[in-house]
């Protein structure tokens, strides 16, 4: 599958993927290392001329591409944790884009 974030350094994408995979094991946490990886992707997308809404869409697509998806038909702590993790990722994107 082709990456959603064209023009982003593959090493940054790989770091984001690894941090995301690690965070899925404990989705209620949001480690600084994941925040840094998200910010690197945001910086690259912004440098490529992406608007804030485009950055959010691409980050969401990367999350799906890298296997992070909440099951809207399943309830429970794990699913709420994934929703929370995605929310924290998106919040970090928005905050970092404007700083």
Coordinates of N, CA and C in Angstrom, one line a residue:
X1 N 0.8 -1.2 0.0 CA 0.0 0.0 0.0 C 0.9 1.2 0.0
X2 N 0.6 2.2 -0.9 CA 1.3 3.4 -0.9 C 1.0 4.3 0.3
X3 N 2.0 5.0 0.7 CA 1.8 5.9 1.9 C 0.9 7.0 1.6
X4 N 0.1 7.4 2.6 CA -0.7 8.5 2.5 C 0.1 9.8 2.4
X5 N 1.2 9.8 3.0 CA 2.0 11.1 3.2 C 3.1 11.1 2.2
X6 N 2.8 11.4 0.9 CA 3.8 11.5 -0.1 C 4.8 12.7 0.2
X7 N 6.0 12.4 -0.1 CA 7.0 13.4 0.1 C 7.6 13.5 1.6
X8 N 7.1 12.6 2.4 CA 7.6 12.6 3.8 C 8.8 11.6 3.9
X9 N 9.8 11.9 4.6 CA 11.0 11.1 4.7 C 10.5 9.7 5.2
X10 N 10.9 8.6 4.5 CA 10.5 7.3 4.9 C 11.0 6.9 6.3
X11 N 12.1 7.4 6.8 CA 12.5 7.2 8.1 C 11.6 7.8 9.2
X12 N 11.1 8.9 8.9 CA 10.1 9.6 9.8 C 8.8 8.8 9.8
X13 N 8.4 8.3 8.7 CA 7.2 7.4 8.6 C 7.4 6.1 9.4
X14 N 8.6 5.5 9.2 CA 8.9 4.3 9.9 C 8.9 4.5 11.4
X15 N 9.5 5.6 11.9 CA 9.5 6.0 13.3 C 8.1 6.2 13.8
X16 N 7.3 6.9 13.1 CA 5.9 7.1 13.5 C 5.1 5.7 13.6
X17 N 5.4 4.9 12.6 CA 4.7 3.5 12.6 C 5.1 2.7 13.8
X18 N 6.4 2.7 14.1 CA 6.9 2.0 15.3 C 6.4 2.5 16.6
X19 N 6.3 3.8 16.7 CA 5.8 4.5 17.9 C 4.3 4.2 18.1
X20 N 3.6 4.2 17.0 CA 2.2 4.0 17.0 C 1.9 2.5 17.4
X21 N 2.7 1.6 16.9 CA 2.5 0.2 17.2 C 2.8 0.0 18.7
X22 N 3.8 0.6 19.2 CA 4.1 0.5 20.6 C 3.0 1.1 21.5
X23 N 2.5 2.3 21.1 CA 1.4 2.9 21.8 C 0.1 2.1 21.9
X24 N -0.1 1.3 20.8 CA -1.4 0.5 20.8 C -1.4 -0.5 21.9
X25 N -0.3 -0.9 22.4 CA -0.2 -1.9 23.5 C -0.8 -1.3 24.8
X26 N -0.7 0.0 24.9 CA -1.3 0.7 26.1 C -1.9 2.0 25.6
X27 N -3.0 1.9 24.9 CA -3.6 3.1 24.2 C -4.0 4.3 25.1
X28 N -4.2 4.0 26.4 CA -4.6 5.1 27.3 C -3.4 6.1 27.6
X29 N -2.2 5.7 27.2 CA -1.1 6.6 27.4 C -0.7 7.2 26.0
X30 N 0.0 8.3 26.1 CA 0.4 9.0 24.9 C 1.9 9.4 25.2
X31 N 2.8 8.5 24.8 CA 4.2 8.8 25.1 C 4.8 9.9 24.3
X32 N 5.8 10.6 25.0 CA 6.4 11.7 24.3 C 7.1 11.3 23.0
X33 N 7.6 10.1 22.9 CA 8.2 9.6 21.7 C 7.2 9.6 20.5
X34 N 6.0 9.3 20.8 CA 4.9 9.3 19.8 C 4.6 10.7 19.4
X35 N 4.5 11.6 20.4 CA 4.3 13.0 20.1 C 5.3 13.6 19.2
X36 N 6.6 13.2 19.5 CA 7.7 13.7 18.6 C 7.6 13.2 17.2
X37 N 7.2 11.9 17.1 CA 7.1 11.3 15.8 C 5.9 12.0 15.0
X38 N 4.8 12.3 15.7 CA 3.7 12.9 15.0 C 4.1 14.3 14.6
X39 N 4.8 15.0 15.4 CA 5.3 16.4 15.1 C 6.2 16.4 13.9
X40 N 7.1 15.4 13.8 CA 7.9 15.3 12.6 C 7.1 15.2 11.3
X41 N 6.1 14.4 11.4 CA 5.2 14.2 10.2 C 4.5 15.5 9.9
X42 N 4.0 16.1 10.9 CA 3.3 17.4 10.7 C 4.2 18.4 10.1
X43 N 5.4 18.5 10.6 CA 6.4 19.5 10.0 C 6.7 19.2 8.6
X44 N 6.8 18.0 8.2 CA 7.1 17.6 6.8 C 5.9 17.9 5.9
X45 N 4.7 17.6 6.4 CA 3.5 17.9 5.6 C 3.3 19.4 5.4
X46 N 3.5 20.1 6.5 CA 3.4 21.6 6.5 C 4.4 22.2 5.5
X47 N 5.6 21.7 5.5 CA 6.7 22.1 4.6 C 6.3 21.8 3.2
X48 N 5.5 20.8 3.0 CA 5.1 20.4 1.6 C 3.8 21.2 1.2
X49 N 3.4 22.2 2.0 CA 2.3 23.1 1.7 C 0.9 22.6 2.1
X50 N 0.9 21.6 2.9 CA -0.4 21.1 3.3 C -1.1 22.0 4.3
X51 N -2.4 22.2 4.2 CA -3.2 23.0 5.1 C -3.5 22.1 6.3
X52 N -3.9 22.8 7.4 CA -4.2 22.0 8.6 C -5.2 20.8 8.4
X53 N -6.2 21.1 7.7 CA -7.2 20.0 7.5 C -6.6 18.8 6.7
X54 N -5.7 19.2 5.8 CA -5.1 18.1 5.0 C -4.1 17.3 5.8
X55 N -3.4 18.0 6.7 CA -2.5 17.3 7.6 C -3.3 16.3 8.5
X56 N -4.4 16.7 9.0 CA -5.2 15.9 9.9 C -5.7 14.6 9.1
X57 N -6.2 14.9 7.9 CA -6.6 13.7 7.0 C -5.5 12.8 6.8
X58 N -4.3 13.3 6.5 CA -3.2 12.4 6.1 C -2.7 11.7 7.4
X59 N -2.7 12.3 8.5 CA -2.4 11.6 9.8 C -3.4 10.5 10.1
X60 N -4.7 10.8 9.9 CA -5.7 9.7 10.1 C -5.5 8.6 9.1
X61 N -5.2 8.9 7.9 CA -4.9 7.8 6.9 C -3.7 7.0 7.3
X62 N -2.6 7.7 7.8 CA -1.5 6.9 8.2 C -1.8 6.0 9.4
X63 N -2.6 6.5 10.3 CA -3.0 5.6 11.4 C -3.7 4.4 10.9
X64 N -4.6 4.6 10.0 CA -5.3 3.4 9.4 C -4.4 2.5 8.6
X65 N -3.5 3.1 7.8 CA -2.5 2.4 7.1 C -1.6 1.5 8.0
X66 N -1.3 2.1 9.2 CA -0.4 1.4 10.1 C -1.2 0.6 11.1
X67 N -2.4 0.4 10.9 CA -3.2 -0.6 11.6 C -3.9 -0.1 12.9
X68 N -4.0 1.2 13.0 CA -4.8 1.7 14.2 C -6.1 2.1 13.7
X69 N -7.1 1.4 14.1 CA -8.5 1.7 13.8 C -9.3 1.2 15.0
X70 N -10.3 2.0 15.3 CA -11.2 1.6 16.3 C -12.4 0.9 15.6
X71 N -12.9 -0.1 16.3 CA -14.0 -0.8 15.8 C -15.3 -0.1 16.3
X72 N -16.0 0.6 15.4 CA -17.1 1.3 15.8 C -18.3 0.5 16.3
X73 N -18.2 -0.8 16.1 CA -19.3 -1.7 16.5 C -18.9 -2.5 17.8
X74 N -17.8 -2.2 18.4 CA -17.3 -2.8 19.6 C -17.2 -1.8 20.7
X75 N -17.7 -2.2 21.8 CA -17.5 -1.3 23.0 C -16.4 -1.9 23.9
X76 N -16.0 -1.2 24.8 CA -15.1 -1.8 25.8 C -13.9 -0.8 26.0
X77 N -13.1 -1.1 27.0 CA -12.0 -0.3 27.3 C -10.9 -0.2 26.2
X78 N -10.6 -1.3 25.5 CA -9.6 -1.2 24.5 C -10.0 -0.3 23.3
X79 N -11.3 -0.4 23.0 CA -11.8 0.5 21.9 C -11.8 1.9 22.3
X80 N -12.2 2.2 23.5 CA -12.2 3.6 24.0 C -10.7 4.1 24.1
X81 N -9.8 3.2 24.4 CA -8.4 3.6 24.5 C -7.9 4.0 23.1
X82 N -8.3 3.3 22.1 CA -7.9 3.6 20.7 C -8.5 4.9 20.3
X83 N -9.7 5.1 20.5 CA -10.4 6.4 20.2 C -9.6 7.5 20.9
X84 N -9.3 7.4 22.2 CA -8.5 8.4 22.9 C -7.1 8.6 22.3
X85 N -6.5 7.5 21.9 CA -5.1 7.7 21.3 C -5.2 8.5 20.0
X86 N -6.2 8.2 19.2 CA -6.4 8.9 17.9 C -6.7 10.3 18.2
X87 N -7.5 10.6 19.2 CA -7.8 12.0 19.6 C -6.6 12.7 20.0
X88 N -5.8 12.1 20.8 CA -4.5 12.7 21.3 C -3.6 13.0 20.1
X89 N -3.5 12.1 19.2 CA -2.7 12.3 18.0 C -3.1 13.5 17.2
X90 N -4.4 13.6 16.9 CA -5.0 14.7 16.1 C -4.8 16.0 16.9
X91 N -5.1 16.0 18.2 CA -4.9 17.2 19.0 C -3.4 17.7 18.9
X92 N -2.5 16.7 18.9 CA -1.1 17.1 18.8 C -0.8 17.7 17.5
X93 N -1.4 17.1 16.4 CA -1.2 17.7 15.1 C -1.6 19.1 15.0
X94 N -2.8 19.4 15.5 CA -3.4 20.8 15.4 C -2.5 21.7 16.2
X95 N -2.2 21.3 17.4 CA -1.4 22.2 18.3 C 0.0 22.5 17.7
X96 N 0.6 21.4 17.2 CA 2.0 21.6 16.6 C 1.9 22.4 15.3
X97 N 0.9 22.2 14.5 CA 0.8 22.9 13.2 C 0.9 24.4 13.4
X98 N 0.2 24.9 14.5 CA 0.1 26.3 14.7 C 1.2 26.9 15.6
X99 N 2.2 26.1 16.0 CA 3.2 26.6 16.9 C 4.5 26.8 16.1

